[in-house]
GROMACS .gro file of C-alpha atoms in nm:
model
  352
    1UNK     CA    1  -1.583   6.196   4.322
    2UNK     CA    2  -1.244   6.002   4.299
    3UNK     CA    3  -1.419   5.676   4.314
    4UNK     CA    4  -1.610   5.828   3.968
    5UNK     CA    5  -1.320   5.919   3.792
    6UNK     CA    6  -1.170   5.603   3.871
    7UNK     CA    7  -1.502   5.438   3.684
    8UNK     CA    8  -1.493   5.697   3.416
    9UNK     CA    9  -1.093   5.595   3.354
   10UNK     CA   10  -1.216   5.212   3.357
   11UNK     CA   11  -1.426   5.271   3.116
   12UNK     CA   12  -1.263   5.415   2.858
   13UNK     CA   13  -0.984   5.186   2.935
   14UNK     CA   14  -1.218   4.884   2.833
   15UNK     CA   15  -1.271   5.063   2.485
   16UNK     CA   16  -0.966   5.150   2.377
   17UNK     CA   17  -0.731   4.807   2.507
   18UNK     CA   18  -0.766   4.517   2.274
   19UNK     CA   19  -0.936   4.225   2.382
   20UNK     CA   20  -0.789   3.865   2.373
   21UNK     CA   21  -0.851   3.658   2.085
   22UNK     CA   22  -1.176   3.466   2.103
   23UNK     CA   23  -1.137   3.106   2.191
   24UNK     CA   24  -1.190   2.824   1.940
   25UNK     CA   25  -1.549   2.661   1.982
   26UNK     CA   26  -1.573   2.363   2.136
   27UNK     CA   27  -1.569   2.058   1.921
   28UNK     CA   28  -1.944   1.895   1.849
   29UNK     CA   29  -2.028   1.538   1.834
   30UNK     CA   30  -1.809   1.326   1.606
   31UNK     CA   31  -1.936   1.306   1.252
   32UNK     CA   32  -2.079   0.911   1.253
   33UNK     CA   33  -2.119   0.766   0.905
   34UNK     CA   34  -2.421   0.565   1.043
   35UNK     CA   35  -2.607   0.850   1.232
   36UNK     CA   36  -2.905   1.042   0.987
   37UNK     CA   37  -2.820   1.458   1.014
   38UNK     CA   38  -3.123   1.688   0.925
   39UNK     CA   39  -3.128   2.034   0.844
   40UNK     CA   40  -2.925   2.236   1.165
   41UNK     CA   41  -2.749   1.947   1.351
   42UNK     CA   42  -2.419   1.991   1.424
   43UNK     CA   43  -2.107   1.775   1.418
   44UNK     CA   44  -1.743   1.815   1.433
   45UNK     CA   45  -1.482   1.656   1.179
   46UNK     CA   46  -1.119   1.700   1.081
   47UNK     CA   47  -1.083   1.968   1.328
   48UNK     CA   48  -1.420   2.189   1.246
   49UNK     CA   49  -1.743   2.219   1.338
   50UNK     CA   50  -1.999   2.158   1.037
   51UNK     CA   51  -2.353   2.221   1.022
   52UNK     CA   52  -2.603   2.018   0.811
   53UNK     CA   53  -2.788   2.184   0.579
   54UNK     CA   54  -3.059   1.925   0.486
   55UNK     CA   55  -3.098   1.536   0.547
   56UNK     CA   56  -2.795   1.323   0.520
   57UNK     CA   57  -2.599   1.011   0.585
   58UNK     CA   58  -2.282   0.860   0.487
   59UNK     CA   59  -2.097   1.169   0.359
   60UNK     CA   60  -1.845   1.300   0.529
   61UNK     CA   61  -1.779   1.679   0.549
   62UNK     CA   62  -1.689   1.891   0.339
   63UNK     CA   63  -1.868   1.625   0.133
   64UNK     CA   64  -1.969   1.698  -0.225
   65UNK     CA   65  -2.341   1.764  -0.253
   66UNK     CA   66  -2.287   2.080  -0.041
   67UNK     CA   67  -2.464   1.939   0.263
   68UNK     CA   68  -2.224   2.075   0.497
   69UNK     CA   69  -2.153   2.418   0.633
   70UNK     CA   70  -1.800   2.511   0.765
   71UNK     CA   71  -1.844   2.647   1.127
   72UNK     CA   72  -1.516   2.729   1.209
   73UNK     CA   73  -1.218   2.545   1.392
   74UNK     CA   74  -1.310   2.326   1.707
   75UNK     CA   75  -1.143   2.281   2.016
   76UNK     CA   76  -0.870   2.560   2.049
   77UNK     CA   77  -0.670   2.358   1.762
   78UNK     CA   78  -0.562   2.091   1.932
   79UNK     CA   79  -0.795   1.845   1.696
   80UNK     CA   80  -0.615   1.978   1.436
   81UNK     CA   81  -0.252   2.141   1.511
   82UNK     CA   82  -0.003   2.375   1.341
   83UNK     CA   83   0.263   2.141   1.139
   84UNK     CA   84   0.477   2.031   1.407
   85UNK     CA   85   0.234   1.982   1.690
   86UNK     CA   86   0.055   1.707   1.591
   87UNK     CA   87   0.053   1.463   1.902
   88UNK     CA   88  -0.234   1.223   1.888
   89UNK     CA   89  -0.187   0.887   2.030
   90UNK     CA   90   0.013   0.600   1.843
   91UNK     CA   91  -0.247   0.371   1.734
   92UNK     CA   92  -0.275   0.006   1.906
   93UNK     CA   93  -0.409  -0.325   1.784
   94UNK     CA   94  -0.645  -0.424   1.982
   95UNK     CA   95  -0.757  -0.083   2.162
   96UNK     CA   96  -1.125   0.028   2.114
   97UNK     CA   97  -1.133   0.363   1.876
   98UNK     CA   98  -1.468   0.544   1.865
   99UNK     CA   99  -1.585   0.679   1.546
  100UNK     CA  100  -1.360   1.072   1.537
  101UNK     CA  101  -1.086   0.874   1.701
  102UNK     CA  102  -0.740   1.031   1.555
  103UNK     CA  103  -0.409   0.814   1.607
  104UNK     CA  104  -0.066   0.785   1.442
  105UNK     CA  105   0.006   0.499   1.266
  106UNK     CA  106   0.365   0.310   1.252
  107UNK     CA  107   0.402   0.446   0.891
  108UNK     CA  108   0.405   0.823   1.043
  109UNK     CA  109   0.101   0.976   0.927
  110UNK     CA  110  -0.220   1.018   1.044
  111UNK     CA  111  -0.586   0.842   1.026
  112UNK     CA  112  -0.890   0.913   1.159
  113UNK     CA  113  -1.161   0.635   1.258
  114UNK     CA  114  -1.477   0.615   1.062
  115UNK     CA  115  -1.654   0.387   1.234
  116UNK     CA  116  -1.643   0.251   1.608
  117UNK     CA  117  -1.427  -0.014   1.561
  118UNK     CA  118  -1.163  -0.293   1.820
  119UNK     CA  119  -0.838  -0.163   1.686
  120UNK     CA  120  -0.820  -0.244   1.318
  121UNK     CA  121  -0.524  -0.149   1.095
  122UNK     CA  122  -0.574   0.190   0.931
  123UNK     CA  123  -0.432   0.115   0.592
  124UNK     CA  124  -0.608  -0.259   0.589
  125UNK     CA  125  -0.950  -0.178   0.715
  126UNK     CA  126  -1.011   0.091   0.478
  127UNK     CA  127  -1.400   0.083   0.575
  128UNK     CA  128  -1.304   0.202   0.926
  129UNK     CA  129  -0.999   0.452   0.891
  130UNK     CA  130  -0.959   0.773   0.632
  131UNK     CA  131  -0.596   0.909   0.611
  132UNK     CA  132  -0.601   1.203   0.826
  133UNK     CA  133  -0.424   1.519   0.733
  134UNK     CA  134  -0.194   1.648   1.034
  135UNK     CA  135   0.046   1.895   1.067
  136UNK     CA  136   0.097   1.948   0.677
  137UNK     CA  137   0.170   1.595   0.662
  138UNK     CA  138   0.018   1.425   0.336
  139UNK     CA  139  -0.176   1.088   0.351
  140UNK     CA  140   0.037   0.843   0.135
  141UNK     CA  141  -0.097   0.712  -0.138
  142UNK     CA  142  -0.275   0.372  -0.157
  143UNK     CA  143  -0.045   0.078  -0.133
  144UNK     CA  144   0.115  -0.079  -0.487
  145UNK     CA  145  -0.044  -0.442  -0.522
  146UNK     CA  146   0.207  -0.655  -0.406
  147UNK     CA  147   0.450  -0.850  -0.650
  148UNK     CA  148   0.225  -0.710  -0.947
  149UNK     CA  149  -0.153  -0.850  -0.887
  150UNK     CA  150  -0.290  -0.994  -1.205
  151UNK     CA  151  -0.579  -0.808  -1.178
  152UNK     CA  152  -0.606  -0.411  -1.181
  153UNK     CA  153  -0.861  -0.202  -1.008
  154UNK     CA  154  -0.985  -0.103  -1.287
  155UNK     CA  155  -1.050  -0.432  -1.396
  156UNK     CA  156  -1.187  -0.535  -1.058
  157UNK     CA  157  -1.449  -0.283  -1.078
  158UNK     CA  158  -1.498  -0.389  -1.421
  159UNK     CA  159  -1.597  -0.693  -1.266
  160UNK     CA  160  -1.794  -0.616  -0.965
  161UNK     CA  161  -1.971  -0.283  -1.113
  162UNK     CA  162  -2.286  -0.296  -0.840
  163UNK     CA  163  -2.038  -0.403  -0.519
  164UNK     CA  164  -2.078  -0.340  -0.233
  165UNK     CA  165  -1.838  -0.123  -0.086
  166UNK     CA  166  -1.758  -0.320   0.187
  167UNK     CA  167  -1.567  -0.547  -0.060
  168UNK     CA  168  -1.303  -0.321  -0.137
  169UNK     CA  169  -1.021  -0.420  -0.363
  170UNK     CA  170  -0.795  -0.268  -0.114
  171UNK     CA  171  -0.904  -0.511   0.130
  172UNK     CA  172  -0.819  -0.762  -0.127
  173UNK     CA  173  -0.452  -0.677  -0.229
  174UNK     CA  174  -0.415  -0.656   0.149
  175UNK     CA  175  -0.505  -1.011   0.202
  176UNK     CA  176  -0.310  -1.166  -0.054
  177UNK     CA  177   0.032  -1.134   0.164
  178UNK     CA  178  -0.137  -1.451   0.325
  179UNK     CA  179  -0.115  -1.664   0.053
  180UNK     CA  180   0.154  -1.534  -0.200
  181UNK     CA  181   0.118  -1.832  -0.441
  182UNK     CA  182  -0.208  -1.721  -0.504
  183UNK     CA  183  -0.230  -1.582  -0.890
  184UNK     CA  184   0.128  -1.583  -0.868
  185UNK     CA  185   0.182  -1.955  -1.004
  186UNK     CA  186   0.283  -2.104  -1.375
  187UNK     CA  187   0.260  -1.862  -1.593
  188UNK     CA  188   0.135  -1.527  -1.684
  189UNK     CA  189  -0.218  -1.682  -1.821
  190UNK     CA  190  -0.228  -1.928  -1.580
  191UNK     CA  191  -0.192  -1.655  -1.309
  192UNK     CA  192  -0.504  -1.475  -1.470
  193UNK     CA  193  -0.695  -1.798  -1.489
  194UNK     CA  194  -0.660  -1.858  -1.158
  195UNK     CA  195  -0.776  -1.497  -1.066
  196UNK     CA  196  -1.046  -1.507  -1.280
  197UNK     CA  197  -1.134  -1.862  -1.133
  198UNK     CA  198  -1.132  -1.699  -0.753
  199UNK     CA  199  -1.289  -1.394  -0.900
  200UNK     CA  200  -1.586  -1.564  -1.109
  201UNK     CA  201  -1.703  -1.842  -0.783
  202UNK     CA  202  -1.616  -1.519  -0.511
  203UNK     CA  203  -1.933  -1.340  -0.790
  204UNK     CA  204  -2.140  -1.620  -0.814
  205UNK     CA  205  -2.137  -1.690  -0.406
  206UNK     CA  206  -2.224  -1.347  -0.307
  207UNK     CA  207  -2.462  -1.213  -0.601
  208UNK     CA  208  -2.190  -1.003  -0.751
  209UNK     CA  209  -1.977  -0.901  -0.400
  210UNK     CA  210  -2.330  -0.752  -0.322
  211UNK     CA  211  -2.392  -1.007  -0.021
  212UNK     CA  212  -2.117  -0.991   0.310
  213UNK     CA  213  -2.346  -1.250   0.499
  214UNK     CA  214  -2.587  -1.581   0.416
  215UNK     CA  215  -2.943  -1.410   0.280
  216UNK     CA  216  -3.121  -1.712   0.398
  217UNK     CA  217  -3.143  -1.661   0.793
  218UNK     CA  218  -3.349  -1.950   0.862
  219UNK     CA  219  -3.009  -2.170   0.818
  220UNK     CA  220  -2.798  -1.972   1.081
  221UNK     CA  221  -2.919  -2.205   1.349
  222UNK     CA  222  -2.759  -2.544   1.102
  223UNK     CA  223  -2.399  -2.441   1.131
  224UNK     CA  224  -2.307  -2.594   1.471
  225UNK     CA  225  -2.106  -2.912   1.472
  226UNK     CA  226  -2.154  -3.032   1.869
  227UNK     CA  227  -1.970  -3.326   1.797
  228UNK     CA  228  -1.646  -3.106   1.780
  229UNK     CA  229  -1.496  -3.055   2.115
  230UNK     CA  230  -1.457  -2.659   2.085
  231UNK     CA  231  -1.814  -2.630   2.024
  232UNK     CA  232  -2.015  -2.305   1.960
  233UNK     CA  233  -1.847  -2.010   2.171
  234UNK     CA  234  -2.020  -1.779   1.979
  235UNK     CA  235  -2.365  -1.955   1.962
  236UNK     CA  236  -2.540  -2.182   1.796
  237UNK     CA  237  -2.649  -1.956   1.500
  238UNK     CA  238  -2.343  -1.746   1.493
  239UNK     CA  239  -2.169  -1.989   1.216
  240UNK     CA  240  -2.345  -1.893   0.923
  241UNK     CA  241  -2.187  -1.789   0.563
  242UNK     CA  242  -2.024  -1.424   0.567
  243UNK     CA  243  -1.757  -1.304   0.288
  244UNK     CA  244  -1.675  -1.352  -0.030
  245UNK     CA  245  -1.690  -1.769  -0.048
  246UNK     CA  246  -1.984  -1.786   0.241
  247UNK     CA  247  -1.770  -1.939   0.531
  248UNK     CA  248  -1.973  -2.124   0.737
  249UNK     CA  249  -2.017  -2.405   1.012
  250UNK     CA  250  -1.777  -2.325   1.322
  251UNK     CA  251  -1.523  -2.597   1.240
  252UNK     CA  252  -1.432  -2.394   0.919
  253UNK     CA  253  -1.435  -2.118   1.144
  254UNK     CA  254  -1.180  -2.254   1.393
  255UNK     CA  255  -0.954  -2.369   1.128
  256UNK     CA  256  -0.939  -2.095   0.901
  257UNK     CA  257  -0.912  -1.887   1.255
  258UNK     CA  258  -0.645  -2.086   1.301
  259UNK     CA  259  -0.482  -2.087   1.009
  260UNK     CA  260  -0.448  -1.661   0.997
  261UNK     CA  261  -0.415  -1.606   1.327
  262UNK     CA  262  -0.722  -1.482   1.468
  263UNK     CA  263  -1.014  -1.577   1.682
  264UNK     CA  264  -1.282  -1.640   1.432
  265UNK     CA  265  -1.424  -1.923   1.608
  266UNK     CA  266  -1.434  -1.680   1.953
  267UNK     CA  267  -1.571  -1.396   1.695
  268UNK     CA  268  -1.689  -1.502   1.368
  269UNK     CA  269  -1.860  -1.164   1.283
  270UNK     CA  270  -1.508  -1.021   1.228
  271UNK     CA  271  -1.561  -1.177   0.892
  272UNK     CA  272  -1.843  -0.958   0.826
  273UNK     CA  273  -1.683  -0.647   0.963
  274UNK     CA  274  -1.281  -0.635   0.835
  275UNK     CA  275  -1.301  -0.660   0.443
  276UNK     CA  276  -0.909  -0.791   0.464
  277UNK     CA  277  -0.998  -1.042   0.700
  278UNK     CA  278  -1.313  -1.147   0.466
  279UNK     CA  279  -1.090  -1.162   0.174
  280UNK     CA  280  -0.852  -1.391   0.354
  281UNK     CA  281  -1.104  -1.648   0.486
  282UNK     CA  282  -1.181  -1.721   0.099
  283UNK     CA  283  -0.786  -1.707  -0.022
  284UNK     CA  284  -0.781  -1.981   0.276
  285UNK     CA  285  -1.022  -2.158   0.170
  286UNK     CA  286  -0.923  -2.163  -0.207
  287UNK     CA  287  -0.546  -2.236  -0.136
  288UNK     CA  288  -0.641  -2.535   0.137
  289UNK     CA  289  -0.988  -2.686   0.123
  290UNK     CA  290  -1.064  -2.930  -0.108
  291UNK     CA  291  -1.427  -2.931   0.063
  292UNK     CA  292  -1.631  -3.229  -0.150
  293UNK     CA  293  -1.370  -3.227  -0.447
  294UNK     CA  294  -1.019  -3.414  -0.420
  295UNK     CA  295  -0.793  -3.107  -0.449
  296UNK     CA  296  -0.769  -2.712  -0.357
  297UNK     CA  297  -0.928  -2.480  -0.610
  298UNK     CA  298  -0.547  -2.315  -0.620
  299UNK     CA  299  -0.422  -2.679  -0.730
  300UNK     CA  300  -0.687  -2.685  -0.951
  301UNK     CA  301  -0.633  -2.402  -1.187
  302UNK     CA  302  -0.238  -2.408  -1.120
  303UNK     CA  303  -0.193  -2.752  -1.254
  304UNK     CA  304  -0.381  -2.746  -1.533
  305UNK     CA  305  -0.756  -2.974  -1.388
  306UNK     CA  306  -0.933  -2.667  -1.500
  307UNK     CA  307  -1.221  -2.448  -1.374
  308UNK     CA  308  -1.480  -2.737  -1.333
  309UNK     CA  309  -1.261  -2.885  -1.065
  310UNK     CA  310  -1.284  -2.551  -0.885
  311UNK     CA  311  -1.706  -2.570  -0.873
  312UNK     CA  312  -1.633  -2.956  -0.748
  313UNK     CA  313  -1.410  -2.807  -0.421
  314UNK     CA  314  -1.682  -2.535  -0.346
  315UNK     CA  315  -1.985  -2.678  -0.376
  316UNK     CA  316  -1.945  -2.998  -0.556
  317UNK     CA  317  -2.190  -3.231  -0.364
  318UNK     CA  318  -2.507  -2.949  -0.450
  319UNK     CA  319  -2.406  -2.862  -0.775
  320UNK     CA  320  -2.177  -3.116  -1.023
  321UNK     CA  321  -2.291  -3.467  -1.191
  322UNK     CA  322  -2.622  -3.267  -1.279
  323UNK     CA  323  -2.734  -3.215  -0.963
  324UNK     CA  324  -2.742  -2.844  -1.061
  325UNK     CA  325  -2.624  -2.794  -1.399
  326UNK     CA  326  -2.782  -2.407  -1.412
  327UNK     CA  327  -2.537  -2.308  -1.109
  328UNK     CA  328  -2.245  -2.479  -1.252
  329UNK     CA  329  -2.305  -2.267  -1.547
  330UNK     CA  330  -2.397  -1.956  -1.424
  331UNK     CA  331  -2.008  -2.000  -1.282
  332UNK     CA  332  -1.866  -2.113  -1.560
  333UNK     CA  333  -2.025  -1.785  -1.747
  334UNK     CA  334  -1.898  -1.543  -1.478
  335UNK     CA  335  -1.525  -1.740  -1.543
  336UNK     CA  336  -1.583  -1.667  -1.934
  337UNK     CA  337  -1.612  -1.295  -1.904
  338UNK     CA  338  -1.358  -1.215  -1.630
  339UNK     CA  339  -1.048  -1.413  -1.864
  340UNK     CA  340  -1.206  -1.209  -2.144
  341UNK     CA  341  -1.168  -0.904  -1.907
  342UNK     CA  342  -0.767  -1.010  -1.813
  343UNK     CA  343  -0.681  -1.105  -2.177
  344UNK     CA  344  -0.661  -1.444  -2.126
  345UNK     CA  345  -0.823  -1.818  -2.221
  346UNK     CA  346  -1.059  -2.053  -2.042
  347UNK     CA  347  -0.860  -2.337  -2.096
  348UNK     CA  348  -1.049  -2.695  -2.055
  349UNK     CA  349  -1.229  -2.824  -1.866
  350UNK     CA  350  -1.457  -2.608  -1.731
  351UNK     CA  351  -1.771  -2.774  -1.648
  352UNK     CA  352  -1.804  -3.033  -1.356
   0.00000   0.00000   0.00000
């Protein structure tokens, strides 16, 4: 009876020694900003494992409507570490992050990815990247505007109340490194002239910063000059109008590519996708194109033509000499409120 005793002795053995800690779960799915959740899916974000309680999209967990359950840490904490043992990857222009995608950024701290997206900055493409909090570390706050934009946040969303939130003002301030004499000209009411100027013809272009890309698709196809010797890399419709001033046609493409550095004629839809970049295809355009008028809107406003000249530049050959006097207005309205809403004049000058 040895052999029972011996089972006897296992037994109790198994009931009195402590077992090992349970293992963390493993880690769901990503939580995708894009994908619908209904009532029991699960997903994993910021190191747990969340469970939907009802339909939803486009809310992160925790959330705020109560949607999502905590489950628990994922992953046997290595999504989300003790302080000190934080060792996700350094993040790298260029490399392909899937939505849940966790890297280090140069500044030290952490973001995660939002969307799928080919490697853009974390603290420009604000769209695509959350800070991330790692190892006790604390996301910084949001970048001062730099060298004191005229224009506040505040007074931004004034401005654009019913945006969408791809145009974020974020994405703005970032963009105006490109072109520092932008609103930062003459003096302190010409400054806010000329923001309000930008501002006012960015609002009238995209119904408010509620449009990223041309409404009217039929024209996509009418935005390929053959004659130029680069031609249409991207296709023949791919030139159309995206951001805030509508670029369009693929030479305007290649220069303002050009210009900041990247391959818009190669990939025009990063227009569409990277709210800095958008911003900076219309500071470009402003602060170098004099399109059907005889200066830049910047030289414009900065020495002293007025805000007419501006409509002339963007869309002169449609709209000034009568052609369309209820557009040129419906600008020169927009222009009106936004210097009321920086404390500042019209000036003269402001029809075309």
């Amino acid at each position: 009876m040895a052999w029972f005793a011996a089972l006897l002795m296992a037994g109790a053995l198994a009931t009195i020694l402590p077992s090992s800690p349970a293992a963390a779960a493993a880690c769901a799915t990503p939580w995708n900003a894009s994908s619908v959740y209904t009532g029991g899916m699960m997903v994993s974000h910021n190191g747990h494992n969340w469970q939907a309680k009802w339909w939803t999209q486009n809310e992160a967990p925790p959330g705020t409507t109560g949607v999502w359950a905590d489950q628990g840490t994922c992953g046997g904490g290595t999504t989300n570490p003790p302080p000190g043992g934080c060792n996700h990857p350094n993040w790298q222009a260029g490399t392909w992050y899937t939505a849940g995608s966790i890297v280090r950024y140069t500044n030290g701290l952490y973001y995660i990815a939002e969307h799928d997206n080919p490697g853009y900055d974390p603290i420009i493409s604000t769209w695509y990247w959350d800070p991330y909090t790692c190892g006790g570390s604390t996301p910084p706050p949001p970048p001062p505007p730099p060298g004191g934009f005229v224009v506040s946040e505040a007074q931004f969303n004034q401005m654009f109340p019913g945006r969408n939130s791809f145009y974020t003002y974020s994405g703005l301030v970032a963009a105006l490194s490109a072109y520092p004499a932008f609103a930062k000209t003459g003096s302190d009411t010409v400054r806010k002239q000329e923001a309000a100027a930008f501002l006012a013809n960015v609002s009238h272009e995209t119904g408010g910063l509620v449009h990223i890309v041309e409404q009217n698709t039929a024209n996509y196809p009418h935005y390929c000059d053959t004659s130029q010797p680069y031609g249409c890399p991207a296709g023949q419709a791919a030139y159309y109008g995206r951001g805030p001033i509508q670029l369009s046609w693929n030479f305007n493409y290649k220069a303002a590519g050009d210009a900041l550095g990247l391959n818009l004629l190669g990939n025009p839809w990063l227009v569409q996708n990277d709210a800095a970049v958008a911003w900076k295809t219309a500071l470009w355009y402003w602060n170098t194109q004099s399109g059907p008028g005889t200066m830049t809107p910047h030289n414009a406003m900065v020495n002293g033509a007025g805000f007419g000249q501006t409509i002339r530049s963007i869309n002169g050959s449609l709209e000034c000499d009568g052609r369309n006097p209820a557009q040129v207005q419906s600008r020169v309205s927009k222009y009106q409120s936004f210097v009321q809403i920086l404390g500042t004049t019209p000036g003269s000058n402001l029809s075309c």
